[in-house]
XYZ file of C-alpha atoms in Angstrom:
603
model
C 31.291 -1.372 -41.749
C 31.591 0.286 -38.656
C 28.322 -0.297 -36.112
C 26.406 2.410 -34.941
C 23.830 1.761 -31.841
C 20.291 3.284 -32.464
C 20.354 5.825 -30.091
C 23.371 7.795 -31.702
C 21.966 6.435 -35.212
C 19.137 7.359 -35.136
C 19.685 10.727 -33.375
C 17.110 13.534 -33.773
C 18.791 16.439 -36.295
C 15.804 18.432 -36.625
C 13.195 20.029 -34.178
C 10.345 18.371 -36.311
C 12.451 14.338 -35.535
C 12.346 15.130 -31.791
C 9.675 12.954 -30.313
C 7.397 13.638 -27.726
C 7.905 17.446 -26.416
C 5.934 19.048 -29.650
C 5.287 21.855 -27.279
C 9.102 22.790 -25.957
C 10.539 22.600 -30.114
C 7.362 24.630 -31.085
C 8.380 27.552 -28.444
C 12.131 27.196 -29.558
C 11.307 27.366 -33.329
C 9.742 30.286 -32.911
C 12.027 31.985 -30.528
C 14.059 31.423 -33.550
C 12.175 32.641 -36.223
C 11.525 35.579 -34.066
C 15.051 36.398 -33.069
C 14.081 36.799 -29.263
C 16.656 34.896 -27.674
C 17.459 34.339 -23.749
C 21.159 34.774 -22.624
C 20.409 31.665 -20.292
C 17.957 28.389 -21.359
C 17.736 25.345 -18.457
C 16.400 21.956 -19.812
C 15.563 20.197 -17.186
C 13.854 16.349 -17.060
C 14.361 12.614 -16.744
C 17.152 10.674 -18.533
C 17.020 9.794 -22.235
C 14.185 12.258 -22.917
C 16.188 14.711 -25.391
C 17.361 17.751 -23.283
C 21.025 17.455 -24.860
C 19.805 16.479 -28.309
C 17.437 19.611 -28.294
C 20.231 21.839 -27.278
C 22.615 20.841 -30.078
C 19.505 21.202 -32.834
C 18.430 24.808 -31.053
C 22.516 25.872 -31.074
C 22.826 24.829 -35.069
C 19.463 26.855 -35.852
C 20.797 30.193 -33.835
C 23.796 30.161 -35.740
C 22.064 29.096 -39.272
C 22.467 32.019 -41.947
C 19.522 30.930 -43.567
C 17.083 29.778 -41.194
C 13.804 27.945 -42.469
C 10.629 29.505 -42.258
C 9.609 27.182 -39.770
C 12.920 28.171 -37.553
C 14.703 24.910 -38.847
C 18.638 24.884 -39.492
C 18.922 24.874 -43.530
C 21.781 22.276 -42.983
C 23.674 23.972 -45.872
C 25.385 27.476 -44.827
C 29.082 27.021 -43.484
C 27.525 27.331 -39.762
C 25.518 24.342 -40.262
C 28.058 22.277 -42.180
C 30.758 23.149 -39.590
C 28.556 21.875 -36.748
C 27.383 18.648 -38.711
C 30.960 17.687 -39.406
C 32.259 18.500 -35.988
C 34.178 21.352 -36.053
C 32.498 24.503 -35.124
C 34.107 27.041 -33.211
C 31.110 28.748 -32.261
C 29.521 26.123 -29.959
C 31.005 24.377 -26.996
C 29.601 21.571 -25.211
C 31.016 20.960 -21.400
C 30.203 17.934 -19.073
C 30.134 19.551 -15.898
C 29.722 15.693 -14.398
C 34.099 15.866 -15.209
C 34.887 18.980 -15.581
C 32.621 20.685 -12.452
C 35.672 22.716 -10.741
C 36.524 26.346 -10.288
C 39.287 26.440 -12.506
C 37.438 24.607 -15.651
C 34.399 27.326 -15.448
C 37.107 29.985 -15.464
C 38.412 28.649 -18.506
C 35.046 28.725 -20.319
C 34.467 32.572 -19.203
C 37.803 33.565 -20.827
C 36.275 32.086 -23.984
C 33.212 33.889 -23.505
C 35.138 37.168 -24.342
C 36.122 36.037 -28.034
C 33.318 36.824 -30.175
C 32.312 34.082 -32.740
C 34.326 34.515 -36.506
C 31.443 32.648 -38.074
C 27.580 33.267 -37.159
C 25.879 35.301 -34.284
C 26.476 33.830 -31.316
C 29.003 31.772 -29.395
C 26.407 29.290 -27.657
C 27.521 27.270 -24.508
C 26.049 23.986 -23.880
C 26.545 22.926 -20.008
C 25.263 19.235 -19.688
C 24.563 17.844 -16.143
C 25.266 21.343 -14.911
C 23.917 20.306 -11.258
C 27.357 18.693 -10.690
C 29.169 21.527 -10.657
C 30.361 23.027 -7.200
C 29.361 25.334 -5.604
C 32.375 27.331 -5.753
C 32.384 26.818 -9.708
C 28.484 27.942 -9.351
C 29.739 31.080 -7.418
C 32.480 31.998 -10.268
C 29.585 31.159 -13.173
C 27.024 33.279 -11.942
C 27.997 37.172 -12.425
C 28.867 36.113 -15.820
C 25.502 34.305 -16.300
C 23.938 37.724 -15.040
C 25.556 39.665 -17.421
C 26.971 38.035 -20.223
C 28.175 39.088 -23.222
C 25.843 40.465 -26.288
C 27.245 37.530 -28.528
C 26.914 34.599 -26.033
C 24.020 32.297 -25.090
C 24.282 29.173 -22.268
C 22.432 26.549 -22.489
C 22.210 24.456 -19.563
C 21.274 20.847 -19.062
C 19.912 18.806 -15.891
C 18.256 15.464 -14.717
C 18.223 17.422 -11.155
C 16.730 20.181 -11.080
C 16.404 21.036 -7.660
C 20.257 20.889 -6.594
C 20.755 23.801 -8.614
C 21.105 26.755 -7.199
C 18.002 29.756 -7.120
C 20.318 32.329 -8.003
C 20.974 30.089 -11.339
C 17.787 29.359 -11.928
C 16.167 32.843 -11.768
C 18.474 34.202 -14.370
C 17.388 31.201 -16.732
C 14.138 30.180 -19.447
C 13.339 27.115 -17.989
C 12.083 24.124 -20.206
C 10.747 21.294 -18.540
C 10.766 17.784 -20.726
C 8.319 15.425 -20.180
C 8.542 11.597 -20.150
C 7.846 9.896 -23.303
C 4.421 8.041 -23.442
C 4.454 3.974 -24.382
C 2.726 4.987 -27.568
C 5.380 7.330 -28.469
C 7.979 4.969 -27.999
C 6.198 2.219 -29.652
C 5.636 4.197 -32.686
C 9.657 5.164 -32.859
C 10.757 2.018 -32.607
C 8.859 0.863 -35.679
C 9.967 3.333 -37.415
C 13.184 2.015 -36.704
C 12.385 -1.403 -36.977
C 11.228 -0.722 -40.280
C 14.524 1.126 -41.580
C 16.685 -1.587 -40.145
C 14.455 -4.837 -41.679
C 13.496 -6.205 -38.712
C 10.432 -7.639 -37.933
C 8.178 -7.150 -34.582
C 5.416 -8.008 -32.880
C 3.534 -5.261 -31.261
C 3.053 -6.610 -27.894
C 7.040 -7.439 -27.911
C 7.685 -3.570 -28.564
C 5.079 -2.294 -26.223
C 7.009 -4.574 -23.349
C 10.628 -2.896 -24.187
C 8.733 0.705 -24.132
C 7.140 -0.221 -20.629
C 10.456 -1.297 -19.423
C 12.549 1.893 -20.886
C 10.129 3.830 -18.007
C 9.834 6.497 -20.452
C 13.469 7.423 -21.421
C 13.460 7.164 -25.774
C 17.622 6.346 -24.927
C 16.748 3.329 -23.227
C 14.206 2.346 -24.939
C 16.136 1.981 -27.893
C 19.217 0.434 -26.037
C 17.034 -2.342 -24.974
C 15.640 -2.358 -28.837
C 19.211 -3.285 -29.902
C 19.870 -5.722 -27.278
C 16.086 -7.720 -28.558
C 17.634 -7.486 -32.055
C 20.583 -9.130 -31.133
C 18.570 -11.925 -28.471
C 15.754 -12.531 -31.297
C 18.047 -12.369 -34.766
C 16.027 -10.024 -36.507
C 12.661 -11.429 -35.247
C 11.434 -9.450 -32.471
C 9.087 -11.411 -30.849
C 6.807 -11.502 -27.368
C 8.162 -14.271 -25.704
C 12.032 -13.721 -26.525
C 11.350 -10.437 -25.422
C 10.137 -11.119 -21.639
C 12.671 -13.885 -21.457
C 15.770 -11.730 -22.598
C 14.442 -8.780 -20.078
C 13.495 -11.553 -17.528
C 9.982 -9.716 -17.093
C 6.794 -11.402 -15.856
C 4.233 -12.701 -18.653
C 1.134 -10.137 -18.526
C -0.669 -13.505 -18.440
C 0.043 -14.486 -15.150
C -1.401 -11.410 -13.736
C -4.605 -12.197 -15.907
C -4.888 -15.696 -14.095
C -4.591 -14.653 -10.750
C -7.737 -12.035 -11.050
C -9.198 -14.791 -12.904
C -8.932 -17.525 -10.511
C -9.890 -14.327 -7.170
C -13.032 -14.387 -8.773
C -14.037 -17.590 -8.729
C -11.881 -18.003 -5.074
C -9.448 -21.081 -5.887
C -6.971 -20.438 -3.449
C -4.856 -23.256 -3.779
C -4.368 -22.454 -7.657
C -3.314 -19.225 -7.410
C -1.035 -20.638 -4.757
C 0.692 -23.079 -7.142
C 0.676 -20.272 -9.921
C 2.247 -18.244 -7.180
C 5.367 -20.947 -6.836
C 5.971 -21.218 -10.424
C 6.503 -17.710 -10.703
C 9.174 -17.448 -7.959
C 10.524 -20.736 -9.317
C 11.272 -18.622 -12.083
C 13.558 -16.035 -10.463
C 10.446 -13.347 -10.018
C 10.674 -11.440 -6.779
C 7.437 -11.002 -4.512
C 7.383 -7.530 -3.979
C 7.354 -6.977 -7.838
C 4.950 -9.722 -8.516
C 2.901 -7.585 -6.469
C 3.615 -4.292 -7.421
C 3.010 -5.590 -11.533
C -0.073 -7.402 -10.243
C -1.338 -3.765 -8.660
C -0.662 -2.204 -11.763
C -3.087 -4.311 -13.894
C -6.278 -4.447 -11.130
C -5.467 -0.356 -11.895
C -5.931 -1.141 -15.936
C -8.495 -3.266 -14.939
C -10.148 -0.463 -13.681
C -9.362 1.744 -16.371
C -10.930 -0.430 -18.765
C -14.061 -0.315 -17.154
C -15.381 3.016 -18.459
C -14.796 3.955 -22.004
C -13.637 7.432 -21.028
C -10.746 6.192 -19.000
C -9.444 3.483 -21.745
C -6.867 6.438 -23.237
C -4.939 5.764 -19.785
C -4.167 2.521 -21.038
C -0.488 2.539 -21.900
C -0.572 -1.250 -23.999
C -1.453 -2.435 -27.524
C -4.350 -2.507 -28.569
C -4.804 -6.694 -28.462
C -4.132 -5.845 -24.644
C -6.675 -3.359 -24.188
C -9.287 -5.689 -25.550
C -8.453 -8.276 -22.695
C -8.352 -5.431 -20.047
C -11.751 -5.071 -21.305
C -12.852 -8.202 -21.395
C -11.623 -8.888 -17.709
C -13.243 -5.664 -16.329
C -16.612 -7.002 -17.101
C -16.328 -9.649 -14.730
C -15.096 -7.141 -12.297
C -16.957 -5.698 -10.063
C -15.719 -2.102 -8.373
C -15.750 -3.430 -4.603
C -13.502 -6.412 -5.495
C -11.007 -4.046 -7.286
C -11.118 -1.576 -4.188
C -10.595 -3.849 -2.089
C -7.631 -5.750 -3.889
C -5.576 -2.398 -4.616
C -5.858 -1.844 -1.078
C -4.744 -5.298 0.286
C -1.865 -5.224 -2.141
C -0.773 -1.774 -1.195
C -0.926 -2.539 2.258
C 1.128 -5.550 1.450
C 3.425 -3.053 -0.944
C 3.957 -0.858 2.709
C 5.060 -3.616 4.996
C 7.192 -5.617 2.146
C 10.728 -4.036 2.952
C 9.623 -4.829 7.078
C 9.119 -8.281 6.174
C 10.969 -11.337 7.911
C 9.123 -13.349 5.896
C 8.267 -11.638 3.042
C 7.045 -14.949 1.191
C 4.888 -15.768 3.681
C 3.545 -11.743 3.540
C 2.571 -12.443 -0.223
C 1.076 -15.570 -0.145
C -1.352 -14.055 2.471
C -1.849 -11.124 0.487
C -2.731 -13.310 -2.440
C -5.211 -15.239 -0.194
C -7.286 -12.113 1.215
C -7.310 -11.082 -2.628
C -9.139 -14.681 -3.446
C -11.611 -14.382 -1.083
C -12.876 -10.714 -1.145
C -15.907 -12.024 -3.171
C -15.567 -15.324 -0.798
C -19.616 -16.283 0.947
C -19.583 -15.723 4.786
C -21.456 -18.763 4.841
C -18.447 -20.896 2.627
C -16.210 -22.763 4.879
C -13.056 -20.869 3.685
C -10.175 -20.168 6.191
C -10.674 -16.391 6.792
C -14.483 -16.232 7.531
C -14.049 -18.130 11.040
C -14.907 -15.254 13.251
C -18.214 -14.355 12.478
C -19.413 -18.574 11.891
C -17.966 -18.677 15.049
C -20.555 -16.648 16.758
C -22.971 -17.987 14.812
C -21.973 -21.549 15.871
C -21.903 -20.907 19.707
C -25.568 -18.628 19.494
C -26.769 -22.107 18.415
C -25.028 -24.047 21.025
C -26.458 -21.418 23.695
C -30.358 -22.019 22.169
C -29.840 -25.589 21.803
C -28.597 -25.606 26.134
C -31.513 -23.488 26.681
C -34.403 -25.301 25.090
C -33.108 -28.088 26.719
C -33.177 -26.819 29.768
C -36.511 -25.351 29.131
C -38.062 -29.417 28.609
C -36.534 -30.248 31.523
C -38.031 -27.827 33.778
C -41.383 -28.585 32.083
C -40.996 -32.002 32.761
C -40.057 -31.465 36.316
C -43.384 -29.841 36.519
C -45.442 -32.250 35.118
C -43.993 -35.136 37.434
C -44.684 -32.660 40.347
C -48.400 -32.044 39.596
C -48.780 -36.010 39.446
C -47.293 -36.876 42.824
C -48.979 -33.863 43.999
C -52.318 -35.676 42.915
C -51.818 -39.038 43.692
C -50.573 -37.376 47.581
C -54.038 -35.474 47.688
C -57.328 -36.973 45.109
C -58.990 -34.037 46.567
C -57.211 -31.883 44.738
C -56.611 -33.920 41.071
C -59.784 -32.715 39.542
C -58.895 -29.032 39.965
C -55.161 -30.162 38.450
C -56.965 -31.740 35.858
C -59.103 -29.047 34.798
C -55.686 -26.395 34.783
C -53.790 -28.834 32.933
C -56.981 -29.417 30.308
C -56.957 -25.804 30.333
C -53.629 -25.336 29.133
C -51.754 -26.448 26.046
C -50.658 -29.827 26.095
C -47.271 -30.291 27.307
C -46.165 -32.539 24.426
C -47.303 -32.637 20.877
C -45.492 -35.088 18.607
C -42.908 -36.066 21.032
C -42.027 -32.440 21.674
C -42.701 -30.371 24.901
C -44.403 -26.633 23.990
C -41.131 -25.042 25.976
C -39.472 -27.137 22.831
C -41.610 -25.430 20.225
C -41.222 -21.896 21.531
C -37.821 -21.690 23.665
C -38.371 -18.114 24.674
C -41.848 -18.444 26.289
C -40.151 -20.482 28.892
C -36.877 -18.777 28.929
C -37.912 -16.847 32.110
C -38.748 -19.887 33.913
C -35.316 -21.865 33.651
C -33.969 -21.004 36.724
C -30.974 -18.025 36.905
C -28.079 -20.148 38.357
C -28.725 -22.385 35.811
C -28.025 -19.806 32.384
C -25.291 -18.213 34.499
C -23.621 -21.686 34.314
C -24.127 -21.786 30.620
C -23.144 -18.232 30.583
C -19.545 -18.786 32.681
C -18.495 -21.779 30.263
C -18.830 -19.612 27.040
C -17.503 -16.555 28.315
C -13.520 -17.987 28.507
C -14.215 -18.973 25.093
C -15.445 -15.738 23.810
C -13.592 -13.569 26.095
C -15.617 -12.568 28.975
C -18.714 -12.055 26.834
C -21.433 -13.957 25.014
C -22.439 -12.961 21.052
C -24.947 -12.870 19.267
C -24.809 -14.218 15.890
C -25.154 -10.476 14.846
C -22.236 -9.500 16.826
C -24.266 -7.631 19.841
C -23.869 -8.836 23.392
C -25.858 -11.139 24.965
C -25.883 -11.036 29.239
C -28.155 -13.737 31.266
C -30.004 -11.855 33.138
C -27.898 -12.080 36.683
C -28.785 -9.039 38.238
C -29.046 -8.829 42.138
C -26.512 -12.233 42.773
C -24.280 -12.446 45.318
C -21.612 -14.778 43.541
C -17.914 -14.130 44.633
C -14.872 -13.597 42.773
C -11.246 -13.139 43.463
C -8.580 -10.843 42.110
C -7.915 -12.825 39.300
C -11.668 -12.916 38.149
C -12.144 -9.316 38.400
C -9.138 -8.530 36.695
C -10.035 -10.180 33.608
C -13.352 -8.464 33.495
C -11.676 -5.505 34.030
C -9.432 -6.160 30.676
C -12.304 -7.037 28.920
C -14.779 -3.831 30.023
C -11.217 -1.655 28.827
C -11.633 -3.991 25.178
C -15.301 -2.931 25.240
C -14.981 0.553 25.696
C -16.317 2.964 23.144
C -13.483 4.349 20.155
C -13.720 8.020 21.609
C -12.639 6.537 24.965
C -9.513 4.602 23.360
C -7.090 6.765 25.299
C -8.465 6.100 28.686
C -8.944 2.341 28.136
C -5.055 1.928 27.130
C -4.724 3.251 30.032
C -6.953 1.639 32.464
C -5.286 -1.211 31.072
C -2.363 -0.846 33.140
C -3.991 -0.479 36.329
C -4.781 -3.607 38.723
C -7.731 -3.699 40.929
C -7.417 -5.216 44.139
C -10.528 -6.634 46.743
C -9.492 -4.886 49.472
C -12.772 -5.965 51.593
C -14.752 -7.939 49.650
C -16.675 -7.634 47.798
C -15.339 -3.431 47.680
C -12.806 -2.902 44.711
C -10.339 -0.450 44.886
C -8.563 1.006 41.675
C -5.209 2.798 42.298
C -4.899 5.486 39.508
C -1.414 7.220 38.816
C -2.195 10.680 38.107
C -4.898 12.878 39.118
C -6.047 14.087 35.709
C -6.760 10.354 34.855
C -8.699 10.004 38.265
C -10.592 12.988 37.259
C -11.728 11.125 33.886
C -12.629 8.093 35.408
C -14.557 9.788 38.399
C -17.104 10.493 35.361
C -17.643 7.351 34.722
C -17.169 5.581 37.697
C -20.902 4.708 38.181
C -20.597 2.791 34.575
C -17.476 1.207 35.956
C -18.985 -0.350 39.225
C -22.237 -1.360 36.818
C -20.173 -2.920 34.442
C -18.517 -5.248 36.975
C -21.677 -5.688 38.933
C -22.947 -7.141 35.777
C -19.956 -9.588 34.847
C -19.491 -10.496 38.386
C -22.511 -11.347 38.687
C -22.712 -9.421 42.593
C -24.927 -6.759 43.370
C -22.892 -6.145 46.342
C -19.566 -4.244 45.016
C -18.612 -0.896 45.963
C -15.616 0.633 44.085
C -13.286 3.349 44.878
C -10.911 5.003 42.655
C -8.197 7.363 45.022
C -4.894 8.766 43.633
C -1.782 7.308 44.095
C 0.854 7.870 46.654
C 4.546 8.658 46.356
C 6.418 5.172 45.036
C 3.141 3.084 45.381
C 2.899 2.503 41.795
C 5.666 0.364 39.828
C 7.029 0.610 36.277
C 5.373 -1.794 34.115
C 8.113 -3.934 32.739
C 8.258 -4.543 29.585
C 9.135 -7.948 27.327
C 13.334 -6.931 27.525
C 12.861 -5.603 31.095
C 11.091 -8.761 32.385
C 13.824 -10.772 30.399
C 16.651 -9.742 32.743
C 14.772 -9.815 35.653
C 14.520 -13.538 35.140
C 18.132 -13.833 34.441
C 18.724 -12.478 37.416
C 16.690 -14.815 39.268
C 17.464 -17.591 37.360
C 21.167 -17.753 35.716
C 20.576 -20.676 33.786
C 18.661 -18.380 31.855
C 20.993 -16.658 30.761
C 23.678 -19.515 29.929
C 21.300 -20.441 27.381
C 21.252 -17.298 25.812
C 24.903 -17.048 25.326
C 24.833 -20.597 24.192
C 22.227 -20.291 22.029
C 22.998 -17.068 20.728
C 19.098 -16.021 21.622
C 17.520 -12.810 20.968
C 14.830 -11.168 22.013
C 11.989 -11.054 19.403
């Protein structure tokens, strides 16, 4: 016995079999039943969806003698027979992918003049009708406009929009949607069941998911299961035979975020590639089930669930633990990681981190997990500062205390009167501990200024010119009215880090402040060369902010700053990485005989 595939097998032959466009055979059935027929339909849609099996069923119920009530083909006048058995004369079908030229569209117009011997209507089935030329287009159109009384085209595309407006205008246009994963689910076992196989739900709901809405594929991929699982569709064959990634996996992952284990979602992330999986997909599939994840939170959006229903229930069950800010926050780390994919050198490397930042969205600040370092980090030096301070703070009240005994044994006349002030203060240490100890800011004020700017001066290369707070804010000894000197080099990276400081709305003028160099011309005056006099006229505004900024940093009261325009030729191109590359091979061949040995390139 001859085998059929399911797609041609199990072919719709009626508008009532045609699954999922109830609204498009409603509107033809009745155009039937009324007798109100176009001269010109368009189907139009994705692959596999019906358009050419709906345009055979709609040609056989034009032509039926004895149309149903319900505008269905009775399947038993000569019109219908002739069509079922292949052999009508009264309907032509034309690929127009083959046969898309000038002369093969003239050819079909001559046949437009015959009328039909049999039935009403000579109907003219076009499929893939975007592929014809646009010559051929030309030569179909005034016949399109005005065709004959006994002639109807219908015309069939997966492109819609390379046909031409003059051919669309003249056309009813019928739009075909993509079939749903219940749909297709609910075919197939009606298929299943006709052909004695059995299935498991979750297997068919996979091979619907994968079909991406075209019925034609869907079914394809049925027969090739049938023939991987012998008759016994089930969920594991089915993802190994389509080589497509266990919903479980994806389960895991969210499971193990939550609770932050890193390092086994990293192993779980190496099996998967181990098994052929590429990352961008296990990232794209893992995107599409936080979305279900969200879905399944409220009741009202569990219909946009496209799975069974055993998967719904663990959607369900994982949404609970779920919270909305960690499934924000993970659909945007993965579709930022979705963007930069295809840019990727190391797109590996690009996943693994993506998987990370997913694992620790609901990490503690306080947890010592790589990714939290910058904020412990200012934490960790504010206590550093204190600890340098209060110890400072003893000191000096120690200092004091030896004074005001030397200063008594020097002169007894005077001891009684020190007595009585130190009686009449606090005592200076109470269990081993100085009062400066117990209250470090009383006595902050007293440690002398030098001293803090010290302290001040070995943090600030570590934190980049500035000291933090554990709450992020700056922190400044108090240094004003020194006279401390700097060089070039010193005021140029305070003058980098006031441009990293400066406020968002002033982004454009710190990028380029950036570029320019101040130089000591006297010290301690500054003088800032600026290249273009509507930039002068910006910082002129702030100037006075400028000169208190670095009177601040540089700890000198003294600086004077002037900002003046540039002359002709007295500022230089800044060079970038490539341009400061061949100016050292040009300096330096050796340079550049270890480029061509190397074969080197420039990152």
């Amino acid at each position: 016995m001859e085998y059929i595939v399911s797609a041609r097998k199990y072919r719709p032959l009626s508008f009532d079999t045609v699954v999922g466009q109830t609204a498009l055979t409603t509107t033809l059935k009745n155009a039937v039943k009324s007798g109100k027929l176009a001269h010109a339909y368009l189907f139009c849609g994705p692959r596999g969806v019906g358009k050419t099996t709906c345009a055979r069923i709609f040609a056989k119920a034009i032509n039926c003698e004895n149309p149903t009530s319900e505008g269905e083909a009775c399947n038993l006048c000569e019109s219908c027979r002739a069509f079922n058995e292949q052999r009508s004369y009264n309907i032509f079908e034309l690929d127009a992918a083959s046969n898309n030229s000038v002369d093969n569209i003239k050819t079909l117009m001559e046949q437009t003049r015959i009328p039909p011997q049999v039935g009403k209507y000579k109907v003219f089935i076009i499929d893939e009708v975007h592929m014809l030329s646009t010559q051929a287009f030309n030569a179909f159109l005034k016949t399109l406009e005005e065709p004959p009384a006994h002639v109807i085209f219908i015309l069939a595309t997966t492109e819609k929009h390379k046909i031409l407006p003059t051919i669309i205008s003249r056309c009813q246009i019928y739009d075909f949607e993509r079939m749903t994963v219940p749909n297709i689910v609910n075919h197939l076992k009606m298929v299943a069941e006709k052909e004695g196989v059995s299935y498991e739900e979750d297997a068919l709901n996979v091979i619907a998911e994968k079909a991406d809405g075209g019925m034609r594929d869907a079914l394809s991929i049925f027969d090739q299961a049938i023939s991987f699982c012998q008759g016994n569709i089930t969920y594991d064959k089915v993802i190994e035979d389509l080589n497509v990634l266990d919903s479980e996996y994806y389960f895991k992952i969210i499971d193990y975020s939550l609770e932050n284990k890193v390092s086994e979602v990293m192993v779980l992330l190496n099996t998967i590639i181990s098994k052929g999986f590429d990352g961008g997909n296990l990232i794209s599939g893992l995107a599409a089930h936080v979305r279900n994840v969200m879905m399944a939170k409220d009741k009202q959006t569990l219909p946009l669930l496209e799975v069974s229903q055993r998967q719904v229930e663990k959607f369900a069950e994982q949404a609970k633990k779920c919270d909305n800010k960690f499934l924000y926050r993970a659909l945007k780390i993965m579709n930022d990681c979705d963007i930069n994919y295809r840019q990727s050198s190391n797109k590996r490397l690009l996943v693994e981190l993506t998987l990370i930042q997913v694992a620790q969205i609901t990490q503690d600040e306080e947890s010592p997990v790589a990714g939290r370092s910058p904020k412990r980090l200012k934490t960790l030096f504010k206590k550093i500062i204190s600890g340098v301070q209060t110890k400072a703070a003893s000191q000096v009240a120690a200092e004091r205390k030896q004074s005001q005994i030397q200063h008594a044994k020097t002169n007894p006349s005077m001891s009684n009167s020190s007595q009585e002030t130190s009686d009449s203060q606090p005592s200076s240490i109470v269990n081993g501990q100085s009062s400066s100890e117990q209250n470090p800011s009383s006595t902050a004020s007293k440690i002398p200024k030098m001293r803090l700017t010290n302290i001040g001066n070995s943090f600030t290369k570590v934190l980049g010119g500035e000291h933090h707070s554990g709450n992020g804010q700056e922190e400044v000894a108090d240094n004003m009215g020194g006279h401390e000197s700097f060089d070039n080099e010193m005021l140029r990276i305070q003058w980098m880090a006031m441009c990293n400081r400066m406020p968002h709305e002033m982004t454009g003028m710190a990028a380029r402040m950036r570029n320019m160099l101040p130089e000591i011309t006297k010290f301690p005056h500054v003088e800032v060369v600026v290249d273009n006099k509507i930039l002068l006229e910006q910082m002129n505004k702030v100037s006075s902010r400028i000169k208190k900024t670095l009177t601040k940093y540089l700890h000198n009261d003294d600086i004077t700053l002037t900002l003046r325009l540039a002359e002709v030729g007295e500022v230089k191109k800044i060079l970038n990485n490539r341009d400061l590359l061949v100016e050292m091979m040009k300096k330096n061949s050796a340079i550049e005989n270890m480029q061509s040995l190397l074969d080197l390139e420039l990152a």
